[in-house]
PDB file of C-alpha atoms in Angstrom:
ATOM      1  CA  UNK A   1       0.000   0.000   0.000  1.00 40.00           C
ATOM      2  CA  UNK A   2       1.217   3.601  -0.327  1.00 35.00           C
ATOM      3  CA  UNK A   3       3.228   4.780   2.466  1.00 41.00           C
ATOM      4  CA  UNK A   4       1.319   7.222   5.005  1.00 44.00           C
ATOM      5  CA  UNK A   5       4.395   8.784   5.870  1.00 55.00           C
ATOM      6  CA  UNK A   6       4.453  12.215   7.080  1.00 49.00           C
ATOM      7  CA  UNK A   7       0.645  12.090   8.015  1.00 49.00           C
ATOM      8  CA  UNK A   8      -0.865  12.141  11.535  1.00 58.00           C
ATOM      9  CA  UNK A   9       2.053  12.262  13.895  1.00 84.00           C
ATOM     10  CA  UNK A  10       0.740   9.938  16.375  1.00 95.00           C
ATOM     11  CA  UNK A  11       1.577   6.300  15.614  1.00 97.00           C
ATOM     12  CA  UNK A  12      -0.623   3.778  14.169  1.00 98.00           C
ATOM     13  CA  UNK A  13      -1.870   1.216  16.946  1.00 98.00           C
ATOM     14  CA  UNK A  14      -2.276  -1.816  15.407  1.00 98.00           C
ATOM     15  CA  UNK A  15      -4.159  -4.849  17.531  1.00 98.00           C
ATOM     16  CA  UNK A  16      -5.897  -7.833  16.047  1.00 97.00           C
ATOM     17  CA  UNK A  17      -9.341  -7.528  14.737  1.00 97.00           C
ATOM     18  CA  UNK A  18     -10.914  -9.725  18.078  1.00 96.00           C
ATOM     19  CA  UNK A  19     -14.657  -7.859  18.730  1.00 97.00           C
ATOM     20  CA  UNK A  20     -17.064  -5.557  17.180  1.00 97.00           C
ATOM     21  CA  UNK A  21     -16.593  -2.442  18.646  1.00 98.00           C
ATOM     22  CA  UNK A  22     -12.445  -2.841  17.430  1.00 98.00           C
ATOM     23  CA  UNK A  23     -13.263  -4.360  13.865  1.00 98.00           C
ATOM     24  CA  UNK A  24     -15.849  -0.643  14.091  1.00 98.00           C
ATOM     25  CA  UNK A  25     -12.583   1.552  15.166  1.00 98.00           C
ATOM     26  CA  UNK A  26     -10.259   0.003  12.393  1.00 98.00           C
ATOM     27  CA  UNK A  27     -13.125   0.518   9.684  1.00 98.00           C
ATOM     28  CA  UNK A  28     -13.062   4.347  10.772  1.00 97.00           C
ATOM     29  CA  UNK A  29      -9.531   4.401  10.463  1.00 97.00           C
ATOM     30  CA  UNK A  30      -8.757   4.675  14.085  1.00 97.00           C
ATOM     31  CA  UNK A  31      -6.552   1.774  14.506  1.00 98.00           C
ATOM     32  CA  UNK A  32      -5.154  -0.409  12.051  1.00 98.00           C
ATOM     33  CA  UNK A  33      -4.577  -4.449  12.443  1.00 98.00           C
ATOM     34  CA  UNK A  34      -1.374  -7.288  13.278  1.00 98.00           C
ATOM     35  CA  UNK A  35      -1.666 -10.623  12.518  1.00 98.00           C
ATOM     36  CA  UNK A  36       0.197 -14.027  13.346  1.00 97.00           C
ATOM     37  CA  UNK A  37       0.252 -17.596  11.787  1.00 97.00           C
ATOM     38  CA  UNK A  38      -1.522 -18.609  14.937  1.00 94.00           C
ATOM     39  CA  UNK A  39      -3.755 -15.940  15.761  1.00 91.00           C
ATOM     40  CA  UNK A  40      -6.793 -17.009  13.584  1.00 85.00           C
ATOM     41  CA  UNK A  41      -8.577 -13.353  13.544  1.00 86.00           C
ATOM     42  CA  UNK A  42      -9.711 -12.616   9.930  1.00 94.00           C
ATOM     43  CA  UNK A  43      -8.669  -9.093   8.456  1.00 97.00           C
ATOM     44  CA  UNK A  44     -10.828  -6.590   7.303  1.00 97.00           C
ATOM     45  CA  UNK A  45     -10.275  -6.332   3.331  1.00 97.00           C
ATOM     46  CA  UNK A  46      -9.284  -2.261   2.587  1.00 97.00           C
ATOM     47  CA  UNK A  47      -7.445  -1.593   6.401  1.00 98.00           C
ATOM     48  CA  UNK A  48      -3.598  -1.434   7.201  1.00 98.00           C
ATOM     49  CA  UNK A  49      -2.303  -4.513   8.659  1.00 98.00           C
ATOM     50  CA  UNK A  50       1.157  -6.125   9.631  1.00 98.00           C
ATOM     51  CA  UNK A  51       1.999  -9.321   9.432  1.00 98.00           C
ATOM     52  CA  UNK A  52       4.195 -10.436  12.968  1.00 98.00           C
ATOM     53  CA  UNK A  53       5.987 -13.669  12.582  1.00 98.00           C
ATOM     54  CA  UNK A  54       4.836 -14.956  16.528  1.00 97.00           C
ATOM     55  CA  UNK A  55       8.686 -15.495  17.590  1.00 97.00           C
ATOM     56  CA  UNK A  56       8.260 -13.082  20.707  1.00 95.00           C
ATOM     57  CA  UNK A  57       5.551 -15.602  21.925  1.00 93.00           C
ATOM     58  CA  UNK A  58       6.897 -18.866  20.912  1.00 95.00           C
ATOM     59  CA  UNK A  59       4.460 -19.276  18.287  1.00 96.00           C
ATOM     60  CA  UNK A  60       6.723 -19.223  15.426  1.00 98.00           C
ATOM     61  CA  UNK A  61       5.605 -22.097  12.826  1.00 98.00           C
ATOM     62  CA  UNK A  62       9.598 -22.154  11.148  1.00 98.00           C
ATOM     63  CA  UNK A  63      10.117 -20.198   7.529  1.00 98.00           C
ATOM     64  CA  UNK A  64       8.272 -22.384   4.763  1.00 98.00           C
ATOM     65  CA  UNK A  65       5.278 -22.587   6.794  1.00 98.00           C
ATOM     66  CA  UNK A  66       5.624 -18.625   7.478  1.00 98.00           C
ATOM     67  CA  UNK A  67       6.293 -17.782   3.785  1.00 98.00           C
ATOM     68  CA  UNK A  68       3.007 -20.408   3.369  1.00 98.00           C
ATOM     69  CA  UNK A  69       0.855 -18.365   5.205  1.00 98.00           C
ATOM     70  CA  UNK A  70       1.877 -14.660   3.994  1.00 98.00           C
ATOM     71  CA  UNK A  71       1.280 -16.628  -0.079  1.00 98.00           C
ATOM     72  CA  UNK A  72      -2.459 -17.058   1.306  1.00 97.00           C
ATOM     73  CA  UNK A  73      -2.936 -13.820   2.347  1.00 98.00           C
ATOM     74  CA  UNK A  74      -1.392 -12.334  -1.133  1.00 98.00           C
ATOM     75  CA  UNK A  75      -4.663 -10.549  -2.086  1.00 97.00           C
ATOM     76  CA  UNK A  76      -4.916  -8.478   0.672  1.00 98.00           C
ATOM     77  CA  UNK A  77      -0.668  -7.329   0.410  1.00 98.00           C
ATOM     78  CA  UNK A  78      -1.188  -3.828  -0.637  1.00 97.00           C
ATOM     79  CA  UNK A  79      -2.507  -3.335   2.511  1.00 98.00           C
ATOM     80  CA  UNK A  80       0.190  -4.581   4.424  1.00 98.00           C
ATOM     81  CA  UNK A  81       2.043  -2.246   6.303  1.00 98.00           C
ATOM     82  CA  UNK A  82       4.821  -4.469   6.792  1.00 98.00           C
ATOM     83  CA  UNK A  83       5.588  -8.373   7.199  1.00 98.00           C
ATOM     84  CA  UNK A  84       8.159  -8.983   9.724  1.00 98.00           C
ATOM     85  CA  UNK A  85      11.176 -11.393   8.993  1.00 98.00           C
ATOM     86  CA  UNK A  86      11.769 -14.055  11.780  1.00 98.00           C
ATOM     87  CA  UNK A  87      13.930 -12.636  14.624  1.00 98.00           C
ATOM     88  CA  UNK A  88      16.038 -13.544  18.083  1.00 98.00           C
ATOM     89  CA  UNK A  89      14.727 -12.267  20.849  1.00 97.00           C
ATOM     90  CA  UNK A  90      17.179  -9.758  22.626  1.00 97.00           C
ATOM     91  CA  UNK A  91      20.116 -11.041  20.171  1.00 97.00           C
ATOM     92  CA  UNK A  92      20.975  -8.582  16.909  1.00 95.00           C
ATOM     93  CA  UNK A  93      23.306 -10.786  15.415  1.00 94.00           C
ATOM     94  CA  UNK A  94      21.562 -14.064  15.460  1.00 96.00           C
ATOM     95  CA  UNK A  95      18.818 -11.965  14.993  1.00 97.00           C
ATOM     96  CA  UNK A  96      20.671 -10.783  11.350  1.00 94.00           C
ATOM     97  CA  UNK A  97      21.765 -14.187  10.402  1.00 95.00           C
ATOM     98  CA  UNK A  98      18.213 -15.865  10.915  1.00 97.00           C
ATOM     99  CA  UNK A  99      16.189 -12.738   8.730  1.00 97.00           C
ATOM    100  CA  UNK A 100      18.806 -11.679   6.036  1.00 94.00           C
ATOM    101  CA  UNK A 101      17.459 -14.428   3.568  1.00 96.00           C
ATOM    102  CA  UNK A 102      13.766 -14.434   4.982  1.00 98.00           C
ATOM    103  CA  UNK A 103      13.977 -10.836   4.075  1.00 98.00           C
ATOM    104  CA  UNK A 104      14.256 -11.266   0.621  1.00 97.00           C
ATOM    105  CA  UNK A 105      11.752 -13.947   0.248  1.00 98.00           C
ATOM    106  CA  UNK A 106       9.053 -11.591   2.294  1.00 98.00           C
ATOM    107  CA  UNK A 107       9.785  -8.832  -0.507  1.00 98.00           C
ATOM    108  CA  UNK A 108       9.537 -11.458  -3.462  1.00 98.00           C
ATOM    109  CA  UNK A 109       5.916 -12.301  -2.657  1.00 98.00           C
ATOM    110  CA  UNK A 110       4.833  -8.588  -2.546  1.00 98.00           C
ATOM    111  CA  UNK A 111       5.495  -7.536   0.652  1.00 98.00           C
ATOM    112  CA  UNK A 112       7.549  -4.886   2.776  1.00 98.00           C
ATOM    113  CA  UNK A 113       9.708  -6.891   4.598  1.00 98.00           C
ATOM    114  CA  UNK A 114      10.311  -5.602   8.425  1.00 98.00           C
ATOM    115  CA  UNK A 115      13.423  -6.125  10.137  1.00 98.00           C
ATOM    116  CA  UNK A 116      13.005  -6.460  14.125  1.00 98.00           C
ATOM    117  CA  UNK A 117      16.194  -4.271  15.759  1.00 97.00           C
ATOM    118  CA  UNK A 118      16.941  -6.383  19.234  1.00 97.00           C
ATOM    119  CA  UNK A 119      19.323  -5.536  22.047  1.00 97.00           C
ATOM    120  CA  UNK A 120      22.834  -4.764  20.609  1.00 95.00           C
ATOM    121  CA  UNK A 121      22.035  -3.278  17.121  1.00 94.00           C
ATOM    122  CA  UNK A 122      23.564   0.645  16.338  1.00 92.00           C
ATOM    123  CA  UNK A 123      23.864   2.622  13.256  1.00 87.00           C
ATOM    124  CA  UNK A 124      27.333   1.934  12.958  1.00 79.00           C
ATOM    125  CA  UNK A 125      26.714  -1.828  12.399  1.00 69.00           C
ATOM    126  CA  UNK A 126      23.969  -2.321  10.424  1.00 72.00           C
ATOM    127  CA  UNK A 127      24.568  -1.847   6.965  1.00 74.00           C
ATOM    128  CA  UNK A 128      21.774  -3.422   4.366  1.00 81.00           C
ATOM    129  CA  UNK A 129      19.512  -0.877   5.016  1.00 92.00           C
ATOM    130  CA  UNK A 130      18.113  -1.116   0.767  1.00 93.00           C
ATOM    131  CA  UNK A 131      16.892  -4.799   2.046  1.00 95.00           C
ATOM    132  CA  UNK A 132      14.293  -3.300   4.024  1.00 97.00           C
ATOM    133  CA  UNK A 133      10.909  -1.387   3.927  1.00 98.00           C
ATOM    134  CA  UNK A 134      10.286  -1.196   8.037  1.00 98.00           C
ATOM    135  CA  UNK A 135      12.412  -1.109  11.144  1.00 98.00           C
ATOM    136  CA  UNK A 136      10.790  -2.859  14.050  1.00 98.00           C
ATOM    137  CA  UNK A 137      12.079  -1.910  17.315  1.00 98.00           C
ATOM    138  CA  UNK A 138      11.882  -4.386  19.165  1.00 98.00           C
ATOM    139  CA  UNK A 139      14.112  -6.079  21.861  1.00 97.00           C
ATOM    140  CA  UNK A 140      14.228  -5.123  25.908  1.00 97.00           C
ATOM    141  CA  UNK A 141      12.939  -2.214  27.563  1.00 97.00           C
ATOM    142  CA  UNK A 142      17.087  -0.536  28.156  1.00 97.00           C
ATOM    143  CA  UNK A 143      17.183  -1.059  24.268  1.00 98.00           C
ATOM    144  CA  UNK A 144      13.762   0.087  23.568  1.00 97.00           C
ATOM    145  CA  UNK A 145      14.423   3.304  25.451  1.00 97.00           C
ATOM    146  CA  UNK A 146      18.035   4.137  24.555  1.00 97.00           C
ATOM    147  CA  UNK A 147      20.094   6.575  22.062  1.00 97.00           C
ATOM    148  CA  UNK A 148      20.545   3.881  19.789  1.00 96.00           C
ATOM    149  CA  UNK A 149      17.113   2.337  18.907  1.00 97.00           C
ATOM    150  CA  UNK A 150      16.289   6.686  18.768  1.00 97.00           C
ATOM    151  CA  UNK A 151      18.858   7.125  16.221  1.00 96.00           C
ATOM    152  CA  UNK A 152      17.881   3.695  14.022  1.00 96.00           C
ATOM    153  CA  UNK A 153      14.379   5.008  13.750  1.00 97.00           C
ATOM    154  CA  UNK A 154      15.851   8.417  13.240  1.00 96.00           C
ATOM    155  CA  UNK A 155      18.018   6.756  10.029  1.00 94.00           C
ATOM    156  CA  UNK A 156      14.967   4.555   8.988  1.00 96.00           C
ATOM    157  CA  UNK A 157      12.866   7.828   8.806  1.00 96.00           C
ATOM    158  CA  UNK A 158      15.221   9.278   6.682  1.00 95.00           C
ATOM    159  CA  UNK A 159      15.642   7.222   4.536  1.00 94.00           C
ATOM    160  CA  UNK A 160      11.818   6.661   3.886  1.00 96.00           C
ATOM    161  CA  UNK A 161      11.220   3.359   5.659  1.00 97.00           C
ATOM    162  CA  UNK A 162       8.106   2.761   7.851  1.00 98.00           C
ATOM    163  CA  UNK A 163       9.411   2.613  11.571  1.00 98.00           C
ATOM    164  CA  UNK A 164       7.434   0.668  14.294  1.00 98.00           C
ATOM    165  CA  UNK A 165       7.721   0.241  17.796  1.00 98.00           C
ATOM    166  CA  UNK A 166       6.688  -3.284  19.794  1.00 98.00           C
ATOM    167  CA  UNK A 167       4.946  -4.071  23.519  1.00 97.00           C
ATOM    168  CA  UNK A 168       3.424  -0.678  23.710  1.00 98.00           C
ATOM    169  CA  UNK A 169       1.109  -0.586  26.527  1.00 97.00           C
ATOM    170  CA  UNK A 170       0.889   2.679  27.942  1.00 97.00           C
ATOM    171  CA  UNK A 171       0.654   6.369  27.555  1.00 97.00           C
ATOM    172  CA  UNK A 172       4.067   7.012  28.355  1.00 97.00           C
ATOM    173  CA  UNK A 173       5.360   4.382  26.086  1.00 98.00           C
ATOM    174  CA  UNK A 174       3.211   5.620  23.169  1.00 98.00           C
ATOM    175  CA  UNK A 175       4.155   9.305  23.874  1.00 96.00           C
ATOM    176  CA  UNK A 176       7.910   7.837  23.429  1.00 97.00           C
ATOM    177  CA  UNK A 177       7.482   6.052  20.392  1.00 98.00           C
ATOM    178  CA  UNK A 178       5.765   9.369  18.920  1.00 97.00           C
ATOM    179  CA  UNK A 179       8.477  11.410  19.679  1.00 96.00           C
ATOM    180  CA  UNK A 180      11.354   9.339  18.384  1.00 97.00           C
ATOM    181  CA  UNK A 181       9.240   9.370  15.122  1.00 97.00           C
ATOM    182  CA  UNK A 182       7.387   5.600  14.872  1.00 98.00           C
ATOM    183  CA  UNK A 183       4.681   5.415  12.142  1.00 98.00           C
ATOM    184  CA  UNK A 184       2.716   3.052  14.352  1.00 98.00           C
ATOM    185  CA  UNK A 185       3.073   0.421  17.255  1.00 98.00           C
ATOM    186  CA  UNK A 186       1.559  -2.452  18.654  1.00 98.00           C
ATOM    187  CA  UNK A 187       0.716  -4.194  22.179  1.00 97.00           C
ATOM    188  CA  UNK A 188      -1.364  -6.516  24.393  1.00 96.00           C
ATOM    189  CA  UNK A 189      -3.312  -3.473  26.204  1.00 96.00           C
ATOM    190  CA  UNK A 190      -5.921  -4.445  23.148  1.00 95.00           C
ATOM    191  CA  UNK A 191      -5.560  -8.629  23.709  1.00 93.00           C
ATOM    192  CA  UNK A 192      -6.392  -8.956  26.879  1.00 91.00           C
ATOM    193  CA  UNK A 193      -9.248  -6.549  27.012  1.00 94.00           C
ATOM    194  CA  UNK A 194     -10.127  -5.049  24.160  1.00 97.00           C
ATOM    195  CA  UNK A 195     -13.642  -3.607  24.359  1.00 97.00           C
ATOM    196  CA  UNK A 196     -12.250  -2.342  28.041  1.00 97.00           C
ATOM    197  CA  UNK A 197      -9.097  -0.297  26.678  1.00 98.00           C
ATOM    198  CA  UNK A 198     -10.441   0.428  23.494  1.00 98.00           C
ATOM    199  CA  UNK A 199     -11.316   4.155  24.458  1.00 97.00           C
ATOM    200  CA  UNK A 200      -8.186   4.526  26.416  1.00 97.00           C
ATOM    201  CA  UNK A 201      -5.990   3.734  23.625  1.00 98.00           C
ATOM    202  CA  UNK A 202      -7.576   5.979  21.041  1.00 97.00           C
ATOM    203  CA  UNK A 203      -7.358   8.774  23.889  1.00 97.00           C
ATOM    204  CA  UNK A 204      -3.237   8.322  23.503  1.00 97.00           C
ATOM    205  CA  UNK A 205      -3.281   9.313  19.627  1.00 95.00           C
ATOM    206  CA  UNK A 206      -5.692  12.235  20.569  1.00 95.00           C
ATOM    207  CA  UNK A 207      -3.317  13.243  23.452  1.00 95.00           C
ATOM    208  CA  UNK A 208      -0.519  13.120  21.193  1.00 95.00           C
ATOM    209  CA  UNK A 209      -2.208  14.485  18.052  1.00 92.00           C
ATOM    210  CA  UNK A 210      -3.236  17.771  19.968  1.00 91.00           C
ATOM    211  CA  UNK A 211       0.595  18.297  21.234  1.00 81.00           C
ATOM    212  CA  UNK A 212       1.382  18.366  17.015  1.00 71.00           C
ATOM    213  CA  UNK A 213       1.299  22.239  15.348  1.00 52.00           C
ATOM    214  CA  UNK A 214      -0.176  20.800  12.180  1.00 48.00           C
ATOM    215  CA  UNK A 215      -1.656  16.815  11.607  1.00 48.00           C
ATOM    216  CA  UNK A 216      -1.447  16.621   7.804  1.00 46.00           C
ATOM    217  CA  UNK A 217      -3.667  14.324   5.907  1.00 41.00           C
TER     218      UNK A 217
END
């Protein structure tokens, strides 16, 4: 889908399509959508979505059956914010090793292919930056909230590439990922009670919207 870079300042909070009343605030454009090989929630046809590999929780089903499951959901690609290439979990290098191939693969079947950044990862040792359409920050909270993953996203923005922050679940955490520049981010707030935190999430991109001069379209 076309990039929507440079709109609304406040990030994108992407949660899984569970209930009616979220399915109603992606369909306005309030929130978008992430999906996993495992999760089972259907999409909405016409609505950003992300396609997470399920490492983080274990739930990774290996590459081929991965690659598998992003062929089926081909018709709804130029949608797709970003599909993320399998990670390490607090590990950059192994983290490099296991996505560098994945990566191309993702991009061959249509998609922008995400690379996760975990604990260790700086500017001045990453270098295949053309291999990727989104940097996912993920990794621990020290790395989350440190110089370095501020300056990758800082690179990634300038260079065009969609940047997106992981296990945001609060106000404060959503009011950092805005201001280091994410497009959009994702949590459990929305899992685990979704009809209960809806309105609470949507107040974060209005708190964070109003701080912004000028919210362009």
């Amino acid at each position: 889908m076309a990039s929507t870079k440079g709109g609304c300042p406040a990030p994108l909070y992407l949660t899984p399509p569970s209930t009616a009343l979220i399915k109603d605030a992606i369909a306005l454009g309030h929130l978008g959508m992430i999906t996993t090989p495992k999760q089972g929630n259907r999409l909405l046809a016409g609505h950003p979505w992300c396609a997470d590999n399920g490492v983080y929780t274990g739930r990774y089903p290996g590459d081929e059956a991965y690659l598998t499951w992003l062929r089926r959901l081909r018709p709804l690609a130029h949608n797709c914010l970003f599909a993320v290439a399998p990670d390490v979990v607090g590990d950059h290098l192994r983290t490099l090793t296991r996505s560098r191939n994945m990566l191309v693969k993702i991009r061959e079947l249509g998609y922008p292919a995400a690379f996760v950044a975990q604990d260790g990862m700086q500017f001045s040792s990453w270098d295949p930056w053309d291999e990727i359409d989104c940097l996912f920050i993920g990794g621990g909270d020290e790395f989350k909230l440190s110089r370095d993953a501020a300056e990758l996203v800082d690179v990634a923005n300038s260079l065009g590439k969609w940047t997106h922050m992981g296990r945001v679940n609060s106000l404060r955490r959503y009011r950092y990922a805005a201001a280091i520049g994410c497009d959009s981010v994702d949590g459990t707030h929305l899992t685990f009670a979704p009809d209960q935190n809806l309105h609470e999430v949507l107040q974060w991109r209005q708190i964070v919207a109003a701080k912004s001069a000028q919210c362009r379209p």
